[in-house]
CSV table of C-alpha atoms and ligand atoms in Angstrom, one decimal:
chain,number,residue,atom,x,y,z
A,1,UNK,CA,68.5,114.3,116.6
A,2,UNK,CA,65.1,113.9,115.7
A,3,UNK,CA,64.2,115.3,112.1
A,4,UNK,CA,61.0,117.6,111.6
A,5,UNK,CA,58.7,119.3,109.1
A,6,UNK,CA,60.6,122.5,111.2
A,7,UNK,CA,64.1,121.8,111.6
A,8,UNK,CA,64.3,119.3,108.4
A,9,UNK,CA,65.8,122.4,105.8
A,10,UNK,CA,68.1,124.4,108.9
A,11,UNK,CA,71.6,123.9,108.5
A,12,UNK,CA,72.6,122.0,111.7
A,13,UNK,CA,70.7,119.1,110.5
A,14,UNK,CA,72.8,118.8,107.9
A,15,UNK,CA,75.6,118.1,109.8
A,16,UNK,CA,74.3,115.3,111.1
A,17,UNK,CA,72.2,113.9,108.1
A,18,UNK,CA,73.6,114.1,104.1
A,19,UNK,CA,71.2,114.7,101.5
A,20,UNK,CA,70.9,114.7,97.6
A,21,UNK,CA,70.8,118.3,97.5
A,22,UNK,CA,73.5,119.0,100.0
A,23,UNK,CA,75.8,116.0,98.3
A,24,UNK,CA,75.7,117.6,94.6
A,25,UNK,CA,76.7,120.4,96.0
A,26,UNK,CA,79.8,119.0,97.3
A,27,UNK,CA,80.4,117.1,94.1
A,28,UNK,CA,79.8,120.4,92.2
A,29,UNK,CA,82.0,122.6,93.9
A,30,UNK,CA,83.7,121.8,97.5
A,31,UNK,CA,84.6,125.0,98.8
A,32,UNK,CA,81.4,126.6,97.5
A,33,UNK,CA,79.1,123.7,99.3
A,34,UNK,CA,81.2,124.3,102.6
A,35,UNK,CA,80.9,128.3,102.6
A,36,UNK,CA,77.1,127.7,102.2
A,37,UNK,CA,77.0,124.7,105.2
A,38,UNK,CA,78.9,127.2,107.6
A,39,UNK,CA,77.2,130.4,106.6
A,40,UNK,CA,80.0,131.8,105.8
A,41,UNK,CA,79.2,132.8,102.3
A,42,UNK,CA,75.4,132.6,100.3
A,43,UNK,CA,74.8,132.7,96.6
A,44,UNK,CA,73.3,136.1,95.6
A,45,UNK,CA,71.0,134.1,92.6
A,46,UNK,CA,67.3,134.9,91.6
A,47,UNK,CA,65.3,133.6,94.1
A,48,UNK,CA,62.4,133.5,91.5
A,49,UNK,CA,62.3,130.4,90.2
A,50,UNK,CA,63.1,128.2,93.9
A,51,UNK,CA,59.6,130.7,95.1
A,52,UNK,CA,58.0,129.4,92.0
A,53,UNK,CA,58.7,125.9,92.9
A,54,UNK,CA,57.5,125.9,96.4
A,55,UNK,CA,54.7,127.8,95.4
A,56,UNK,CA,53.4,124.6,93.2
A,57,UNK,CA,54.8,122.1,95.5
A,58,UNK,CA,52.6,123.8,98.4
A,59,UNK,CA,49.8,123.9,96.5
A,60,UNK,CA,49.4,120.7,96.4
A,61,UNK,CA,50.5,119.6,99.9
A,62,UNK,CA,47.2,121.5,101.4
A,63,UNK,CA,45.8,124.4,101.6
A,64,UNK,CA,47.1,125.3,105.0
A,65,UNK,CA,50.5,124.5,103.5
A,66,UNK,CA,49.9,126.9,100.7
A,67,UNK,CA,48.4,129.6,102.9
A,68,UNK,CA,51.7,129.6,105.0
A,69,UNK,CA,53.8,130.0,102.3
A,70,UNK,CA,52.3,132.4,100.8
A,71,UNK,CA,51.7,134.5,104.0
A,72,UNK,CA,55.4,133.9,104.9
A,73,UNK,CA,56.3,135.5,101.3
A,74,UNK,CA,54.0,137.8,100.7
A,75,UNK,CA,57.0,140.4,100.1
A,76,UNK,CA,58.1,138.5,97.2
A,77,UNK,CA,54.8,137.1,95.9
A,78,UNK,CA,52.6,139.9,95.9
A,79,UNK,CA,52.9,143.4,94.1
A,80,UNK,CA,54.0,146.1,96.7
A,81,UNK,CA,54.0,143.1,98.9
A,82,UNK,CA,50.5,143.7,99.8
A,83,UNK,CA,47.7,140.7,98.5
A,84,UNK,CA,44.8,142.9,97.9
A,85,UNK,CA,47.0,144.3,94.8
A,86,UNK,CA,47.4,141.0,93.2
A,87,UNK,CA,49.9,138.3,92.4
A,88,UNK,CA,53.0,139.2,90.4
A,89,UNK,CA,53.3,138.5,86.6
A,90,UNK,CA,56.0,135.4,87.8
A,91,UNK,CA,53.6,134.1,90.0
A,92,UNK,CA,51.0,134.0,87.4
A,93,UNK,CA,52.2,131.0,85.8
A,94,UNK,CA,52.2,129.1,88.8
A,95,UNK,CA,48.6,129.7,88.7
A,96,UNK,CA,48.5,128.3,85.4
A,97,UNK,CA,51.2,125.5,86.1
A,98,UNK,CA,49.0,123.9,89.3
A,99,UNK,CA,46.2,124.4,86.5
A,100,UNK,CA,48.3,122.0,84.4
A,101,UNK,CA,48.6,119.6,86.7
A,102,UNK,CA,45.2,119.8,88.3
A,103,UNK,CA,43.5,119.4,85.8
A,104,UNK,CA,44.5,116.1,84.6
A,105,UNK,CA,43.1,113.0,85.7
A,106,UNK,CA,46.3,111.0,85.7
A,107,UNK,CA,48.0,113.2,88.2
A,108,UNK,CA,44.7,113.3,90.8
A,109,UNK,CA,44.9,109.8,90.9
A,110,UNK,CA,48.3,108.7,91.1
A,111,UNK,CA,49.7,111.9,93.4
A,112,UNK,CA,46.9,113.7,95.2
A,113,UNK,CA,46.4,110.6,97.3
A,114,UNK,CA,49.8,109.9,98.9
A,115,UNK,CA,50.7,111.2,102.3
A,116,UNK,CA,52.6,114.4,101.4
A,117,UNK,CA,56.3,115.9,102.7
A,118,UNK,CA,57.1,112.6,104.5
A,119,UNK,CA,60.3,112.8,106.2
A,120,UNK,CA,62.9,109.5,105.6
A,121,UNK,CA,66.2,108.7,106.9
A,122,UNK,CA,68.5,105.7,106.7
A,123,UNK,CA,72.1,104.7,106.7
A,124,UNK,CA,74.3,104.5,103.2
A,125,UNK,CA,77.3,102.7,102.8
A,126,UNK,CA,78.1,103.9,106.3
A,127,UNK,CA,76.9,107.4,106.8
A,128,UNK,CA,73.4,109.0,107.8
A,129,UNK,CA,71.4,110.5,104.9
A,130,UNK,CA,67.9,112.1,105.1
A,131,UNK,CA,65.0,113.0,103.0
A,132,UNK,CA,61.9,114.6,102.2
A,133,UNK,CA,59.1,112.4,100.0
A,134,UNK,CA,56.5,114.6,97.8
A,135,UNK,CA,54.0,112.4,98.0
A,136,UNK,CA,53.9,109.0,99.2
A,137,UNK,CA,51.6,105.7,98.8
A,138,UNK,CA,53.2,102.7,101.0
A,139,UNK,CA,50.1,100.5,100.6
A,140,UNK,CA,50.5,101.3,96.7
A,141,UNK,CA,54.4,100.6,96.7
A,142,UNK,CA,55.0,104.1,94.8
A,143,UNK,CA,55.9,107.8,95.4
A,144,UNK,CA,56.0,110.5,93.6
A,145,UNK,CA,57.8,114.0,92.8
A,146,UNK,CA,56.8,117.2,91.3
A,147,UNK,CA,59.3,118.7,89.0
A,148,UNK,CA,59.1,122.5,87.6
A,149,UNK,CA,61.9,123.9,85.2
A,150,UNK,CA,61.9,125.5,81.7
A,151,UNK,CA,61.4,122.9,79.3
A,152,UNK,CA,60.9,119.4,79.8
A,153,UNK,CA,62.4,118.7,76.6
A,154,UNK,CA,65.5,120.5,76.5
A,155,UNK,CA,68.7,119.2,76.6
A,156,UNK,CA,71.9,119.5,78.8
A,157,UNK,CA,75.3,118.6,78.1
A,158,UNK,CA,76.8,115.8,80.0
A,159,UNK,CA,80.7,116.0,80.5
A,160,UNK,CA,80.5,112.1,82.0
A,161,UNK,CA,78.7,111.0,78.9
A,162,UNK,CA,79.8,113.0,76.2
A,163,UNK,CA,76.4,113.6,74.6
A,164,UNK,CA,73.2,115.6,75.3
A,165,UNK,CA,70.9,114.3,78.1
A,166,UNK,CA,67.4,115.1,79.5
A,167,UNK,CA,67.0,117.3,82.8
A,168,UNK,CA,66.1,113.9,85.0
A,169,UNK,CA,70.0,112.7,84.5
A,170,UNK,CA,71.3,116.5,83.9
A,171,UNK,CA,69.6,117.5,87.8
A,172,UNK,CA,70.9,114.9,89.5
A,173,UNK,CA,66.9,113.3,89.8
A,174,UNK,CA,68.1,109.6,89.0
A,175,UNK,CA,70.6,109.9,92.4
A,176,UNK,CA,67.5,111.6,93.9
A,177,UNK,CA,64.9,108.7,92.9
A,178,UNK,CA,67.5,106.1,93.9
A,179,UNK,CA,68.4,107.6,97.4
A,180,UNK,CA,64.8,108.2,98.3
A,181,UNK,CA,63.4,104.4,96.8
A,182,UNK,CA,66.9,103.2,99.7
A,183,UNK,CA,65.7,105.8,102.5
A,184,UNK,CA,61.6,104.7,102.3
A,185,UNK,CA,62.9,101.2,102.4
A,186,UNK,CA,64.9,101.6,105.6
A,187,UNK,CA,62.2,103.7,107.2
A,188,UNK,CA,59.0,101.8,106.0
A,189,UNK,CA,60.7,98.2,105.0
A,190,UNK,CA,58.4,98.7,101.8
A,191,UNK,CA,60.1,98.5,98.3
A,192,UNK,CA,58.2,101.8,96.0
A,193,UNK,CA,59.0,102.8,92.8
A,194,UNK,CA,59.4,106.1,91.7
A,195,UNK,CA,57.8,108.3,89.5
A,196,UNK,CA,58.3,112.0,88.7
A,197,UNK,CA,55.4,114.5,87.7
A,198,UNK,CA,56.8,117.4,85.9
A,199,UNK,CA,55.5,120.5,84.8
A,200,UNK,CA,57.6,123.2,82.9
A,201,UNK,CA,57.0,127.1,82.8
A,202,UNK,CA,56.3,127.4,79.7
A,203,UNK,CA,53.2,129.2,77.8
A,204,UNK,CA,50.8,127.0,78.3
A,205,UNK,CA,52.6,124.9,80.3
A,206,UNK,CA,53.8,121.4,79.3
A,207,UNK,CA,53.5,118.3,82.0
A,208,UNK,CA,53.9,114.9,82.2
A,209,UNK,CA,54.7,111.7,83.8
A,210,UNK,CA,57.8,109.8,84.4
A,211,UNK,CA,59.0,106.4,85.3
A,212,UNK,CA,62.0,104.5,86.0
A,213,UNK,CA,62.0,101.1,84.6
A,214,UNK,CA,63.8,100.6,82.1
A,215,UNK,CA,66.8,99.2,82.5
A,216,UNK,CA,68.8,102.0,81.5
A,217,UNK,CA,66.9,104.1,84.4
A,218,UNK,CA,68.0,101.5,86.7
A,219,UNK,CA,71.3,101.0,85.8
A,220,UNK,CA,71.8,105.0,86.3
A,221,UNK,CA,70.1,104.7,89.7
A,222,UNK,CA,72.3,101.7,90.8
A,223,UNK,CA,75.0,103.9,89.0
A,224,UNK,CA,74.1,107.0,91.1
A,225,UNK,CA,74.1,105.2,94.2
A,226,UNK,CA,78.2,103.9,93.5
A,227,UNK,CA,78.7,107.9,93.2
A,228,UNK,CA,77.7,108.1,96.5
A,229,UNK,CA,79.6,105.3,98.2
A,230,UNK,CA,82.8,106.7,96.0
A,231,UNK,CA,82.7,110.1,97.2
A,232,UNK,CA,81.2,110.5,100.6
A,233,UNK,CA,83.9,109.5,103.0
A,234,UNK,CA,85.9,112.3,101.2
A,235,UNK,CA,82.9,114.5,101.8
A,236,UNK,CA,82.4,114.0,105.3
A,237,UNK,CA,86.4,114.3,105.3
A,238,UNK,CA,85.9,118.0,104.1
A,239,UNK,CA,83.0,118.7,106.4
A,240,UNK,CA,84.9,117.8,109.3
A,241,UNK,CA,88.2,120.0,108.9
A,242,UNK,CA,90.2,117.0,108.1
A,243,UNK,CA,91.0,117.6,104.4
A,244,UNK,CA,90.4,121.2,102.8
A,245,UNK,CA,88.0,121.6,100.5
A,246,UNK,CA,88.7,121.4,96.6
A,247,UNK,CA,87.9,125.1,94.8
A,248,UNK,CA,85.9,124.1,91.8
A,249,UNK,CA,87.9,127.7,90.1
A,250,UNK,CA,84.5,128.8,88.2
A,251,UNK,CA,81.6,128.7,90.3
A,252,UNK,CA,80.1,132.2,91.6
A,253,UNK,CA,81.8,131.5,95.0
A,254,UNK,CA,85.2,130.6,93.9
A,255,UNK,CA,84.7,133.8,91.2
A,256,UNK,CA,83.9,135.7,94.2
A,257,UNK,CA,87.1,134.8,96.6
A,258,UNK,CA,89.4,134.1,93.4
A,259,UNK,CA,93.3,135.6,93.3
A,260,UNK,CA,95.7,134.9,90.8
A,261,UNK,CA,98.3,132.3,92.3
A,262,UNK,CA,99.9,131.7,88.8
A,263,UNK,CA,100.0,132.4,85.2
A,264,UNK,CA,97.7,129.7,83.1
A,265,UNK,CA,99.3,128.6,80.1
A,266,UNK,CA,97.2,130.3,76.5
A,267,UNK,CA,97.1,127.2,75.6
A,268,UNK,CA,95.6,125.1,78.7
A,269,UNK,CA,92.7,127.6,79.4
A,270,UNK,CA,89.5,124.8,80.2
A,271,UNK,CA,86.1,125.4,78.4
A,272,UNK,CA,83.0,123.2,79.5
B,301,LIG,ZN1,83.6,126.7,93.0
């Protein structure tokens, strides 16, 4: 099956090719990630913040890019759904979050030139995985990746490490980085480091640049890639019907199908 800029996000692809974004799923909650895969079951979140994303992210792809998304959700986008009566207040700091990033030398330089949405696939540790590049320079050995969230600088709890971390380990963005650098190898046969441009919603935005080599970066992308070659064949175990999928017990799907099989103990209740 051939992957395009068309079929790449539809769900029958990913049957056939894993990705980052479809793998922590899986590792987050099994059932939850296979409701989702089948249609069976979608997540009733805000869909605010993924719009504000693509709304950068297309902004900087090309204008036509930008021009389609924001024809294709106009109903979300606009007030009253109608252009002429202006963006809405959410969509305002987009404005001022491609401002952010437009504005600065650093990020014309380095991104803006790359070839942009560039499809990669490739075979890990046995299985078929896909992906979806930002921006990519080949005859530079790099590629980058645009990042929006709330604060660069917050921090997130890591159960694994038993400390705070940044979002770049707390996303999932060093398995990301890793998979991508393996999957533009295998498609190109060029070696690119990666970088990550983020920009965060706040008032006035906050962006900067990010790189991977330090050796504690690598060692949690080599680390990230051992997740994958751990877990996958289990995975793809679940995906086919073979074994049934583990319930995760707190996620919004598992909250939403829950009933009681037996009492929990006072004293054994789990807290995260
Ligand atoms: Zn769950």
């Amino acid at each position: 099956m051939e992957l395009t800029q068309e079929n790449y996000y539809q769900h029958d692809t990913s049957w056939k090719y894993m990705s980052v974004s479809l793998f922590k799923d899986f590792l987050n909650c099994e059932a939850q990630a296979l409701a989702k895969l089948k249609e069976e079951w979608q997540p009733v979140s805000d869909p605010t913040a993924l719009l504000l994303g693509n709304y950068v992210h297309s902004y900087f792809e090309s204008k036509e890019a930008h021009d389609k998304f924001l024809e294709q959700n106009k109903k979300s986008l606009f007030k009253y759904g109608n252009p002429e009566k202006g963006i809405k207040k959410d969509f305002v700091k987009g404005d001022e979050m491609i401002k952010a990033l437009d504005d600065d030398e650093a990020f014309k330089n380095i991104y803006m030139p790359g070839e942009k949405e560039v499809i990669v696939t490739g075979n890990l540790f046995g299985h078929k995985w896909k992906g979806k590049i930002d921006s990519l320079m080949l005859d530079k050995g790099y590629f980058c990746d645009i990042k929006t969230n709330q604060d660069l600088h917050k921090k997130h709890w890591s159960e694994d490490l038993n400390r705070y971390t940044n979002f770049i380990s707390a996303y999932g963005y060093y398995m990301q980085m890793a998979v991508y650098r393996e999957l533009i190898n295998q498609t190109f046969n060029v070696d690119c480091q990666p970088f990550i441009f983020g920009v965060s919603k706040q008032t006035p935005p906050d962006h900067e640049a990010y790189s991977f080599n330090s050796p504690d970066a690598q060692f949690f992308m080599t680390e990230s890639l051992e997740e994958i070659k751990e877990n996958q064949d289990h995975i793809f175990e679940v995906m086919n019907g073979e074994t049934e999928p583990k319930r995760c017990g707190v996620c919004e799907y598992c909250r939403r199908t829950k009933k009681i099989t037996a009492f929990i103990d006072a004293n054994d209740i789990e807290i995260y």
